[in-house]
Amino acid sequence: MSVYLPIAEISVNLFLILGMGGAVGLLSGMFGVGGGFLMTPLLIFIGIPPAVAVATEANQITAASVSGVLAHWRRGNVDFKMGGVLLVGGIFGSGLGTWIFTVLKNMGQVDLLISLSYVIFLGVIGSLMFVESINALIKSKKGTTRRKKLHQHYWIHGLPFKMRFRKSKLYISALMPLGIGTLVGILSAIMGVGGGFVMVPAMIYLLGMPTTVVIGTSLFQIIFVTANVTLLHSINTQTVDVMLAMLLMSSAVIGAQIGTRVGTKMKGEQLRSLLALMVLIVCAKLAFDLIVTPDDLYSLGIAGGH
């Protein structure tokens, strides 16, 4: 059963789109990520133009994140004060990212930017997360129960404008979450992601937030940043496909509720290692396509050989 997408200008299988939305919603609830790092490449793989995939996916992430946040909020796992500071940076970053996206779209270079951004960010972050989570799992199996400090203190922890975040048990400079939020906003506009694959590790390892609070807080910030990205793209680039967004949202909301229940039954190390593995798989697939399958097929061979 096929449906026509007016902005993307192609027909797609209805059940394939619904299944993809549900799967990404599941990831959203489990890991505190918007799921765009997986969905945007998947949409590109099935023939959706990259610019449309980026702008439309931001819309779907908003719905999945709302569903996930409600589930985490009922469990008391959302630090709204930290989320608010991250959000201020995220709104600024998403505006800047949309401007960069618009300029490159007019130059005809936006598709290459999207692919290269995915390969670089997913490769670096996935590798770091995977190594750390495997080390943590090995230590836990060896029975290393010696408590370490919640997080390491770097020079950035001595920055001014300190704030107390009681839910996260932190007293740190507000400049750190502002900077993280800005970076996530830029990535959200350029890559069509919620930015959770950057924000979750940053909140755990840089800010030192407990994993249980990180997921709900990450989703809270993602809601507003991706909603802002959707609005900006619809005004500036006209690449939001409402039909595709509605199909993805309907199944993502259900998937996020299931994912939240599954996530609460797993250890933090297990969640991080699974997320890292998925990030690396998507990165490898994108890098492979970028190298092996050019967008414009042409031959450099000698012409006229019959």
Steps between C-alpha positions, in 0.01 A plus 500: 500500500668820379443864594619804306713758683438842339815682616736203454324431167520119530270212601597283798367186668264597784593209729872556450468862616282403799745227599796738479317757713417240766859373513643849542240582766617189688859631493382841616340357813787262576800726453377859535589579139267644240586213267572731208858372472344174381179615331648774278750259335223237466276750322789590268564127437139449378522793258380806697707809399748584783371856548140371539613217730680744733217752529220241530683280750532791743118506505474128580763525776288763676206259530712203610679715760172632648381143543830395661518801733151436638601146594826615665328794675256261669806319643657828618797470264501847340721790618293793369750764614786335310267445204415871497866607485572248223193630316622861494819386325301266275267773370796724413688210337201386293458851357869510406488147355195578285678804357805284409266237348319763287825651369640157402167393346510804274858406405393141423736350762252404773479126417877460533499698825233273650684178411843621615354634828349161575815303424725727711276544804365148515846347453668703774222486757409137434861387542551692826172376649562139396850485654381660824191281537695178431757598765217568746339160428834320546559673834150414622547132406832490684316621807677834525267673742736777612313826466653765277410864495183568303700690239845639442563870559647691207587868462154561351343415836668810642326736260282784641118525519465188715153357558371229729305219335343313790341221298836414341693566824732746321646844564665606173536794261192564287736565206561126458139392437450819292790397275375142470149625418634732228697219333195272512282772345741542208513122443121477521456757221771359271458125558130463588582349839387570853867505596458242774792294369721802582311632801460174694877423511579868571252512790641178647873553452542881496224618730503186717121452509353166616398280203143465629446878491693554176252317274186689605682837508648442155156425355353811667753726326465316168124574485541875476816509289356268231169689503697820438703332223178381332356853507819658365535244219135536398549878471852516352543185290142364445628141536261366769282221357189503723367167369827321578524670840147393600567136408827493695349676803202266535720192548787675681278603793404136565860380461628759751264376772618140451865610489473681833379181670776293341768756595415496869575126513857536368822618665657831398811326358285270286296791365813698410669206326188424292463865401870520406471185287202638307675832445804320353286280271320802353833683462653205312202477264510874422877497445464199268231672291700822486805320361345229283184656355542851356189715454575560134604189312735565213787317334860612473579221252590541132191572293410319181615150590235272346 
